[in-house]
Short mmCIF file of N, CA and C in Angstrom, two decimals:
data_model
loop_
_atom_site.label_atom_id
_atom_site.label_comp_id
_atom_site.label_asym_id
_atom_site.label_seq_id
_atom_site.Cartn_x
_atom_site.Cartn_y
_atom_site.Cartn_z
N MET P 1 173.75 183.88 75.12
CA MET P 1 172.77 182.91 74.78
C MET P 1 172.73 181.81 75.83
N SER P 2 173.90 181.39 76.25
CA SER P 2 173.96 180.33 77.27
C SER P 2 173.43 180.84 78.60
N THR P 3 173.62 182.10 78.89
CA THR P 3 173.07 182.65 80.13
C THR P 3 171.55 182.68 80.10
N LEU P 4 171.01 182.92 78.94
CA LEU P 4 169.56 182.92 78.79
C LEU P 4 169.00 181.51 79.02
N ILE P 5 169.65 180.50 78.48
CA ILE P 5 169.21 179.12 78.67
C ILE P 5 169.33 178.74 80.14
N ILE P 6 170.41 179.12 80.76
CA ILE P 6 170.61 178.81 82.18
C ILE P 6 169.56 179.54 83.02
N LEU P 7 169.28 180.76 82.67
CA LEU P 7 168.27 181.54 83.39
C LEU P 7 166.88 180.90 83.23
N LEU P 8 166.56 180.48 82.04
CA LEU P 8 165.28 179.82 81.80
C LEU P 8 165.19 178.48 82.53
N LEU P 9 166.29 177.76 82.58
CA LEU P 9 166.33 176.49 83.30
C LEU P 9 166.13 176.71 84.79
N ILE P 10 166.75 177.71 85.35
CA ILE P 10 166.59 178.02 86.77
C ILE P 10 165.15 178.46 87.05
N LEU P 11 164.61 179.26 86.17
CA LEU P 11 163.23 179.71 86.33
C LEU P 11 162.25 178.54 86.28
N SER P 12 162.48 177.62 85.36
CA SER P 12 161.59 176.46 85.26
C SER P 12 161.69 175.57 86.50
N ILE P 13 162.91 175.38 87.02
CA ILE P 13 163.08 174.59 88.24
C ILE P 13 162.41 175.29 89.41
N LEU P 14 162.54 176.57 89.50
CA LEU P 14 161.91 177.34 90.57
C LEU P 14 160.38 177.25 90.49
N LEU P 15 159.84 177.37 89.30
CA LEU P 15 158.38 177.25 89.14
C LEU P 15 157.90 175.83 89.44
N PHE P 16 158.70 174.85 89.09
CA PHE P 16 158.36 173.46 89.38
C PHE P 16 158.31 173.23 90.90
N ILE P 17 159.24 173.77 91.62
CA ILE P 17 159.26 173.63 93.09
C ILE P 17 158.09 174.39 93.71
N ILE P 18 157.78 175.56 93.22
CA ILE P 18 156.66 176.35 93.74
C ILE P 18 155.34 175.61 93.51
N SER P 19 155.22 174.90 92.41
CA SER P 19 153.98 174.18 92.10
C SER P 19 153.67 173.10 93.15
N PHE P 20 154.69 172.56 93.78
CA PHE P 20 154.45 171.55 94.83
C PHE P 20 153.85 172.17 96.09
N PHE P 21 154.12 173.43 96.31
CA PHE P 21 153.61 174.07 97.52
C PHE P 21 152.27 174.78 97.32
N GLN P 22 151.81 174.84 96.12
CA GLN P 22 150.52 175.45 95.84
C GLN P 22 149.39 174.53 96.30
N LYS P 23 148.30 175.14 96.77
CA LYS P 23 147.13 174.35 97.15
C LYS P 23 146.46 173.80 95.90
N ASP P 24 145.96 172.60 96.08
CA ASP P 24 145.26 171.97 94.96
C ASP P 24 143.76 172.28 95.10
N HIS P 25 143.25 173.16 94.28
CA HIS P 25 141.86 173.59 94.35
C HIS P 25 140.91 172.49 93.86
N SER P 26 141.37 171.66 92.99
CA SER P 26 140.49 170.60 92.49
C SER P 26 140.18 169.57 93.58
N THR P 27 141.12 169.35 94.50
CA THR P 27 140.87 168.41 95.60
C THR P 27 139.75 168.93 96.49
N ASN P 28 139.79 170.21 96.80
CA ASN P 28 138.72 170.81 97.60
C ASN P 28 137.38 170.73 96.88
N LEU P 29 137.40 171.00 95.61
CA LEU P 29 136.18 170.96 94.82
C LEU P 29 135.61 169.54 94.76
N LYS P 30 136.49 168.56 94.58
CA LYS P 30 136.05 167.16 94.56
C LYS P 30 135.41 166.78 95.89
N LYS P 31 136.02 167.22 96.98
CA LYS P 31 135.48 166.90 98.30
C LYS P 31 134.12 167.55 98.50
N GLU P 32 133.96 168.78 98.07
CA GLU P 32 132.68 169.46 98.21
C GLU P 32 131.59 168.77 97.38
N VAL P 33 131.92 168.38 96.16
CA VAL P 33 130.96 167.68 95.32
C VAL P 33 130.58 166.34 95.93
N GLU P 34 131.55 165.64 96.47
CA GLU P 34 131.28 164.35 97.11
C GLU P 34 130.37 164.52 98.33
N ASP P 35 130.66 165.54 99.14
CA ASP P 35 129.80 165.80 100.31
C ASP P 35 128.38 166.17 99.89
N LEU P 36 128.29 166.99 98.87
CA LEU P 36 126.98 167.39 98.37
C LEU P 36 126.19 166.19 97.85
N SER P 37 126.84 165.33 97.11
CA SER P 37 126.14 164.16 96.58
C SER P 37 125.73 163.21 97.69
N MET P 38 126.55 163.05 98.72
CA MET P 38 126.19 162.20 99.86
C MET P 38 124.98 162.78 100.59
N ASN P 39 124.96 164.08 100.78
CA ASN P 39 123.81 164.72 101.41
C ASN P 39 122.55 164.53 100.58
N LEU P 40 122.69 164.66 99.28
CA LEU P 40 121.56 164.47 98.38
C LEU P 40 121.04 163.04 98.46
N TYR P 41 121.92 162.06 98.46
CA TYR P 41 121.51 160.65 98.57
C TYR P 41 120.81 160.39 99.91
N GLN P 42 121.34 160.95 100.98
CA GLN P 42 120.73 160.75 102.30
C GLN P 42 119.34 161.37 102.35
N GLU P 43 119.20 162.57 101.84
CA GLU P 43 117.89 163.23 101.85
C GLU P 43 116.89 162.47 100.98
N THR P 44 117.34 161.99 99.84
CA THR P 44 116.47 161.22 98.96
C THR P 44 116.03 159.94 99.66
N TYR P 45 116.93 159.29 100.35
CA TYR P 45 116.59 158.07 101.08
C TYR P 45 115.55 158.36 102.16
N GLN P 46 115.74 159.45 102.90
CA GLN P 46 114.80 159.82 103.95
C GLN P 46 113.42 160.14 103.35
N ILE P 47 113.39 160.84 102.25
CA ILE P 47 112.12 161.19 101.61
C ILE P 47 111.41 159.93 101.13
N ASN P 48 112.17 159.01 100.52
CA ASN P 48 111.57 157.76 100.06
C ASN P 48 111.02 156.94 101.22
N LYS P 49 111.72 156.95 102.35
CA LYS P 49 111.24 156.24 103.53
C LYS P 49 109.93 156.85 104.02
N ARG P 50 109.86 158.16 104.06
CA ARG P 50 108.64 158.83 104.51
C ARG P 50 107.48 158.57 103.54
N ILE P 51 107.77 158.55 102.26
CA ILE P 51 106.73 158.28 101.27
C ILE P 51 106.18 156.87 101.46
N LYS P 52 107.06 155.90 101.70
CA LYS P 52 106.60 154.53 101.92
C LYS P 52 105.70 154.44 103.14
N VAL P 53 106.07 155.13 104.22
CA VAL P 53 105.24 155.12 105.43
C VAL P 53 103.88 155.73 105.14
N LEU P 54 103.87 156.86 104.43
CA LEU P 54 102.59 157.51 104.08
C LEU P 54 101.74 156.62 103.18
N GLU P 55 102.37 155.96 102.21
CA GLU P 55 101.61 155.07 101.33
C GLU P 55 100.99 153.93 102.13
N GLU P 56 101.75 153.37 103.06
CA GLU P 56 101.21 152.29 103.88
C GLU P 56 100.05 152.77 104.73
N GLU P 57 100.18 153.97 105.31
CA GLU P 57 99.10 154.52 106.12
C GLU P 57 97.86 154.77 105.27
N LEU P 58 98.06 155.33 104.09
CA LEU P 58 96.93 155.59 103.21
C LEU P 58 96.27 154.30 102.76
N LEU P 59 97.07 153.29 102.49
CA LEU P 59 96.53 152.00 102.07
C LEU P 59 95.70 151.38 103.17
N VAL P 60 96.20 151.44 104.40
CA VAL P 60 95.47 150.89 105.54
C VAL P 60 94.19 151.69 105.78
N ASP P 61 94.30 153.03 105.73
CA ASP P 61 93.12 153.87 105.91
C ASP P 61 92.09 153.61 104.83
N ASP P 62 92.55 153.45 103.59
CA ASP P 62 91.64 153.20 102.48
C ASP P 62 90.93 151.86 102.65
N GLN P 63 91.65 150.84 103.08
CA GLN P 63 91.04 149.52 103.29
C GLN P 63 90.02 149.58 104.43
N LEU P 64 90.36 150.29 105.51
CA LEU P 64 89.42 150.42 106.63
C LEU P 64 88.16 151.17 106.20
N MET P 65 88.34 152.21 105.40
CA MET P 65 87.20 152.99 104.96
C MET P 65 86.30 152.15 104.05
N LYS P 66 86.91 151.34 103.18
CA LYS P 66 86.11 150.49 102.30
C LYS P 66 85.32 149.47 103.12
N LYS P 67 85.95 148.92 104.15
CA LYS P 67 85.24 147.96 105.00
C LYS P 67 84.07 148.62 105.70
N GLU P 68 84.30 149.83 106.23
CA GLU P 68 83.22 150.53 106.93
C GLU P 68 82.09 150.88 105.97
N LEU P 69 82.44 151.32 104.77
CA LEU P 69 81.41 151.66 103.80
C LEU P 69 80.63 150.43 103.37
N SER P 70 81.31 149.32 103.20
CA SER P 70 80.60 148.12 102.78
C SER P 70 79.68 147.60 103.88
N LYS P 71 80.05 147.81 105.14
CA LYS P 71 79.20 147.38 106.25
C LYS P 71 77.97 148.27 106.41
N SER P 72 78.20 149.58 106.27
CA SER P 72 77.12 150.52 106.60
C SER P 72 76.29 150.94 105.39
N ALA P 73 76.77 150.70 104.20
CA ALA P 73 76.07 151.21 103.03
C ALA P 73 74.88 150.33 102.68
N LYS P 74 73.73 150.99 102.52
CA LYS P 74 72.54 150.28 102.02
C LYS P 74 72.65 150.22 100.51
N PRO P 75 72.17 149.11 99.92
CA PRO P 75 72.20 149.07 98.46
C PRO P 75 71.32 150.17 97.89
N VAL P 76 71.81 150.82 96.86
CA VAL P 76 71.10 151.94 96.26
C VAL P 76 70.25 151.41 95.10
N VAL P 77 68.97 151.73 95.16
CA VAL P 77 68.04 151.32 94.11
C VAL P 77 67.58 152.60 93.41
N ASN P 78 67.66 152.61 92.08
CA ASN P 78 67.29 153.85 91.38
C ASN P 78 65.77 154.05 91.41
N GLU P 79 65.36 155.24 91.04
CA GLU P 79 63.95 155.64 91.16
C GLU P 79 63.02 154.81 90.28
N ILE P 80 63.47 154.43 89.10
CA ILE P 80 62.62 153.64 88.20
C ILE P 80 62.30 152.30 88.83
N LEU P 81 63.33 151.65 89.39
CA LEU P 81 63.10 150.36 90.05
C LEU P 81 62.20 150.53 91.28
N LYS P 82 62.42 151.62 92.02
CA LYS P 82 61.56 151.87 93.19
C LYS P 82 60.10 152.00 92.76
N ASN P 83 59.87 152.77 91.71
CA ASN P 83 58.49 152.96 91.22
C ASN P 83 57.90 151.63 90.74
N GLN P 84 58.73 150.81 90.09
CA GLN P 84 58.26 149.51 89.63
C GLN P 84 57.89 148.61 90.81
N VAL P 85 58.74 148.59 91.85
CA VAL P 85 58.47 147.78 93.03
C VAL P 85 57.19 148.24 93.72
N ILE P 86 57.04 149.55 93.85
CA ILE P 86 55.84 150.10 94.51
C ILE P 86 54.58 149.77 93.71
N ALA P 87 54.67 149.89 92.38
CA ALA P 87 53.51 149.56 91.54
C ALA P 87 53.15 148.08 91.66
N LEU P 88 54.15 147.22 91.67
CA LEU P 88 53.88 145.78 91.82
C LEU P 88 53.33 145.47 93.21
N PHE P 89 53.82 146.19 94.22
CA PHE P 89 53.31 145.99 95.58
C PHE P 89 51.84 146.41 95.68
N LYS P 90 51.53 147.53 95.01
CA LYS P 90 50.14 148.01 95.02
C LYS P 90 49.21 147.04 94.30
N GLN P 91 49.76 146.30 93.33
CA GLN P 91 48.96 145.31 92.61
C GLN P 91 48.73 144.05 93.44
N GLY P 92 49.45 143.93 94.58
CA GLY P 92 49.24 142.81 95.47
C GLY P 92 50.18 141.64 95.28
N LEU P 93 51.27 141.83 94.56
CA LEU P 93 52.22 140.74 94.36
C LEU P 93 53.03 140.52 95.63
N THR P 94 53.54 139.31 95.79
CA THR P 94 54.36 138.99 96.97
C THR P 94 55.77 139.52 96.76
N VAL P 95 56.54 139.53 97.86
CA VAL P 95 57.91 140.03 97.81
C VAL P 95 58.74 139.18 96.85
N GLU P 96 58.55 137.86 96.87
CA GLU P 96 59.32 136.98 95.98
C GLU P 96 59.01 137.27 94.51
N GLN P 97 57.73 137.49 94.21
CA GLN P 97 57.36 137.78 92.82
C GLN P 97 57.92 139.12 92.36
N ILE P 98 57.85 140.10 93.26
CA ILE P 98 58.40 141.42 92.92
C ILE P 98 59.91 141.32 92.70
N ALA P 99 60.59 140.54 93.54
CA ALA P 99 62.03 140.38 93.41
C ALA P 99 62.39 139.73 92.08
N LYS P 100 61.61 138.75 91.65
CA LYS P 100 61.87 138.10 90.36
C LYS P 100 61.66 139.05 89.20
N GLN P 101 60.59 139.82 89.25
CA GLN P 101 60.28 140.71 88.13
C GLN P 101 61.21 141.91 88.06
N SER P 102 61.65 142.39 89.21
CA SER P 102 62.49 143.60 89.21
C SER P 102 63.99 143.28 89.23
N ALA P 103 64.34 142.00 89.35
CA ALA P 103 65.75 141.56 89.40
C ALA P 103 66.49 142.17 90.58
N LEU P 104 65.78 142.34 91.69
CA LEU P 104 66.38 142.83 92.93
C LEU P 104 66.37 141.71 93.96
N ALA P 105 67.22 141.86 94.96
CA ALA P 105 67.18 140.91 96.07
C ALA P 105 65.94 141.16 96.91
N GLN P 106 65.49 140.12 97.60
CA GLN P 106 64.28 140.26 98.41
C GLN P 106 64.48 141.30 99.52
N SER P 107 65.69 141.38 100.05
CA SER P 107 65.95 142.38 101.10
C SER P 107 65.82 143.79 100.55
N GLU P 108 66.27 144.00 99.31
CA GLU P 108 66.14 145.33 98.70
C GLU P 108 64.67 145.66 98.45
N VAL P 109 63.92 144.67 98.01
CA VAL P 109 62.49 144.88 97.78
C VAL P 109 61.81 145.25 99.09
N LYS P 110 62.15 144.54 100.16
CA LYS P 110 61.57 144.83 101.48
C LYS P 110 61.93 146.24 101.93
N ASN P 111 63.18 146.65 101.68
CA ASN P 111 63.59 148.01 102.06
C ASN P 111 62.80 149.06 101.29
N VAL P 112 62.60 148.84 99.99
CA VAL P 112 61.84 149.81 99.18
C VAL P 112 60.41 149.89 99.68
N ILE P 113 59.79 148.74 99.95
CA ILE P 113 58.40 148.72 100.43
C ILE P 113 58.30 149.37 101.80
N ALA P 114 59.29 149.11 102.68
CA ALA P 114 59.28 149.72 104.01
C ALA P 114 59.40 151.23 103.91
N ASP P 115 60.25 151.71 103.02
CA ASP P 115 60.39 153.16 102.82
C ASP P 115 59.10 153.76 102.29
N PHE P 116 58.42 153.03 101.40
CA PHE P 116 57.16 153.50 100.83
C PHE P 116 56.08 153.57 101.90
N LEU P 117 56.03 152.55 102.75
CA LEU P 117 55.00 152.52 103.79
C LEU P 117 55.23 153.57 104.87
N GLU P 118 56.48 153.95 105.10
CA GLU P 118 56.78 154.98 106.10
C GLU P 118 56.33 156.37 105.65
N GLN P 119 56.23 156.57 104.36
CA GLN P 119 55.84 157.89 103.85
C GLN P 119 54.40 158.06 104.04
#
């Protein structure tokens, strides 16, 4: 019985010593997870930086396009108003009177009349 206890004690001491020389797999796994998370954070940061640059470019392009459209765009007058302006013009009313009755600016009234006269 005592030999069995001594044998078990020697075996336990031997296994304890062997455990110190074994590689720790969890350390390697922790390092891999840490490296992976750092790579993920770096890639996310790079993507966010690129998105910000694209948003700024789109915002600038959008503002430039709005400015160009506002400079070049003629005011749009619907067909009913055009017909009303033309009918009032045919009746001999002045541009100011037509503008008051149709609730259009005088420049818009002039444009409608000019378009009518060109046809």
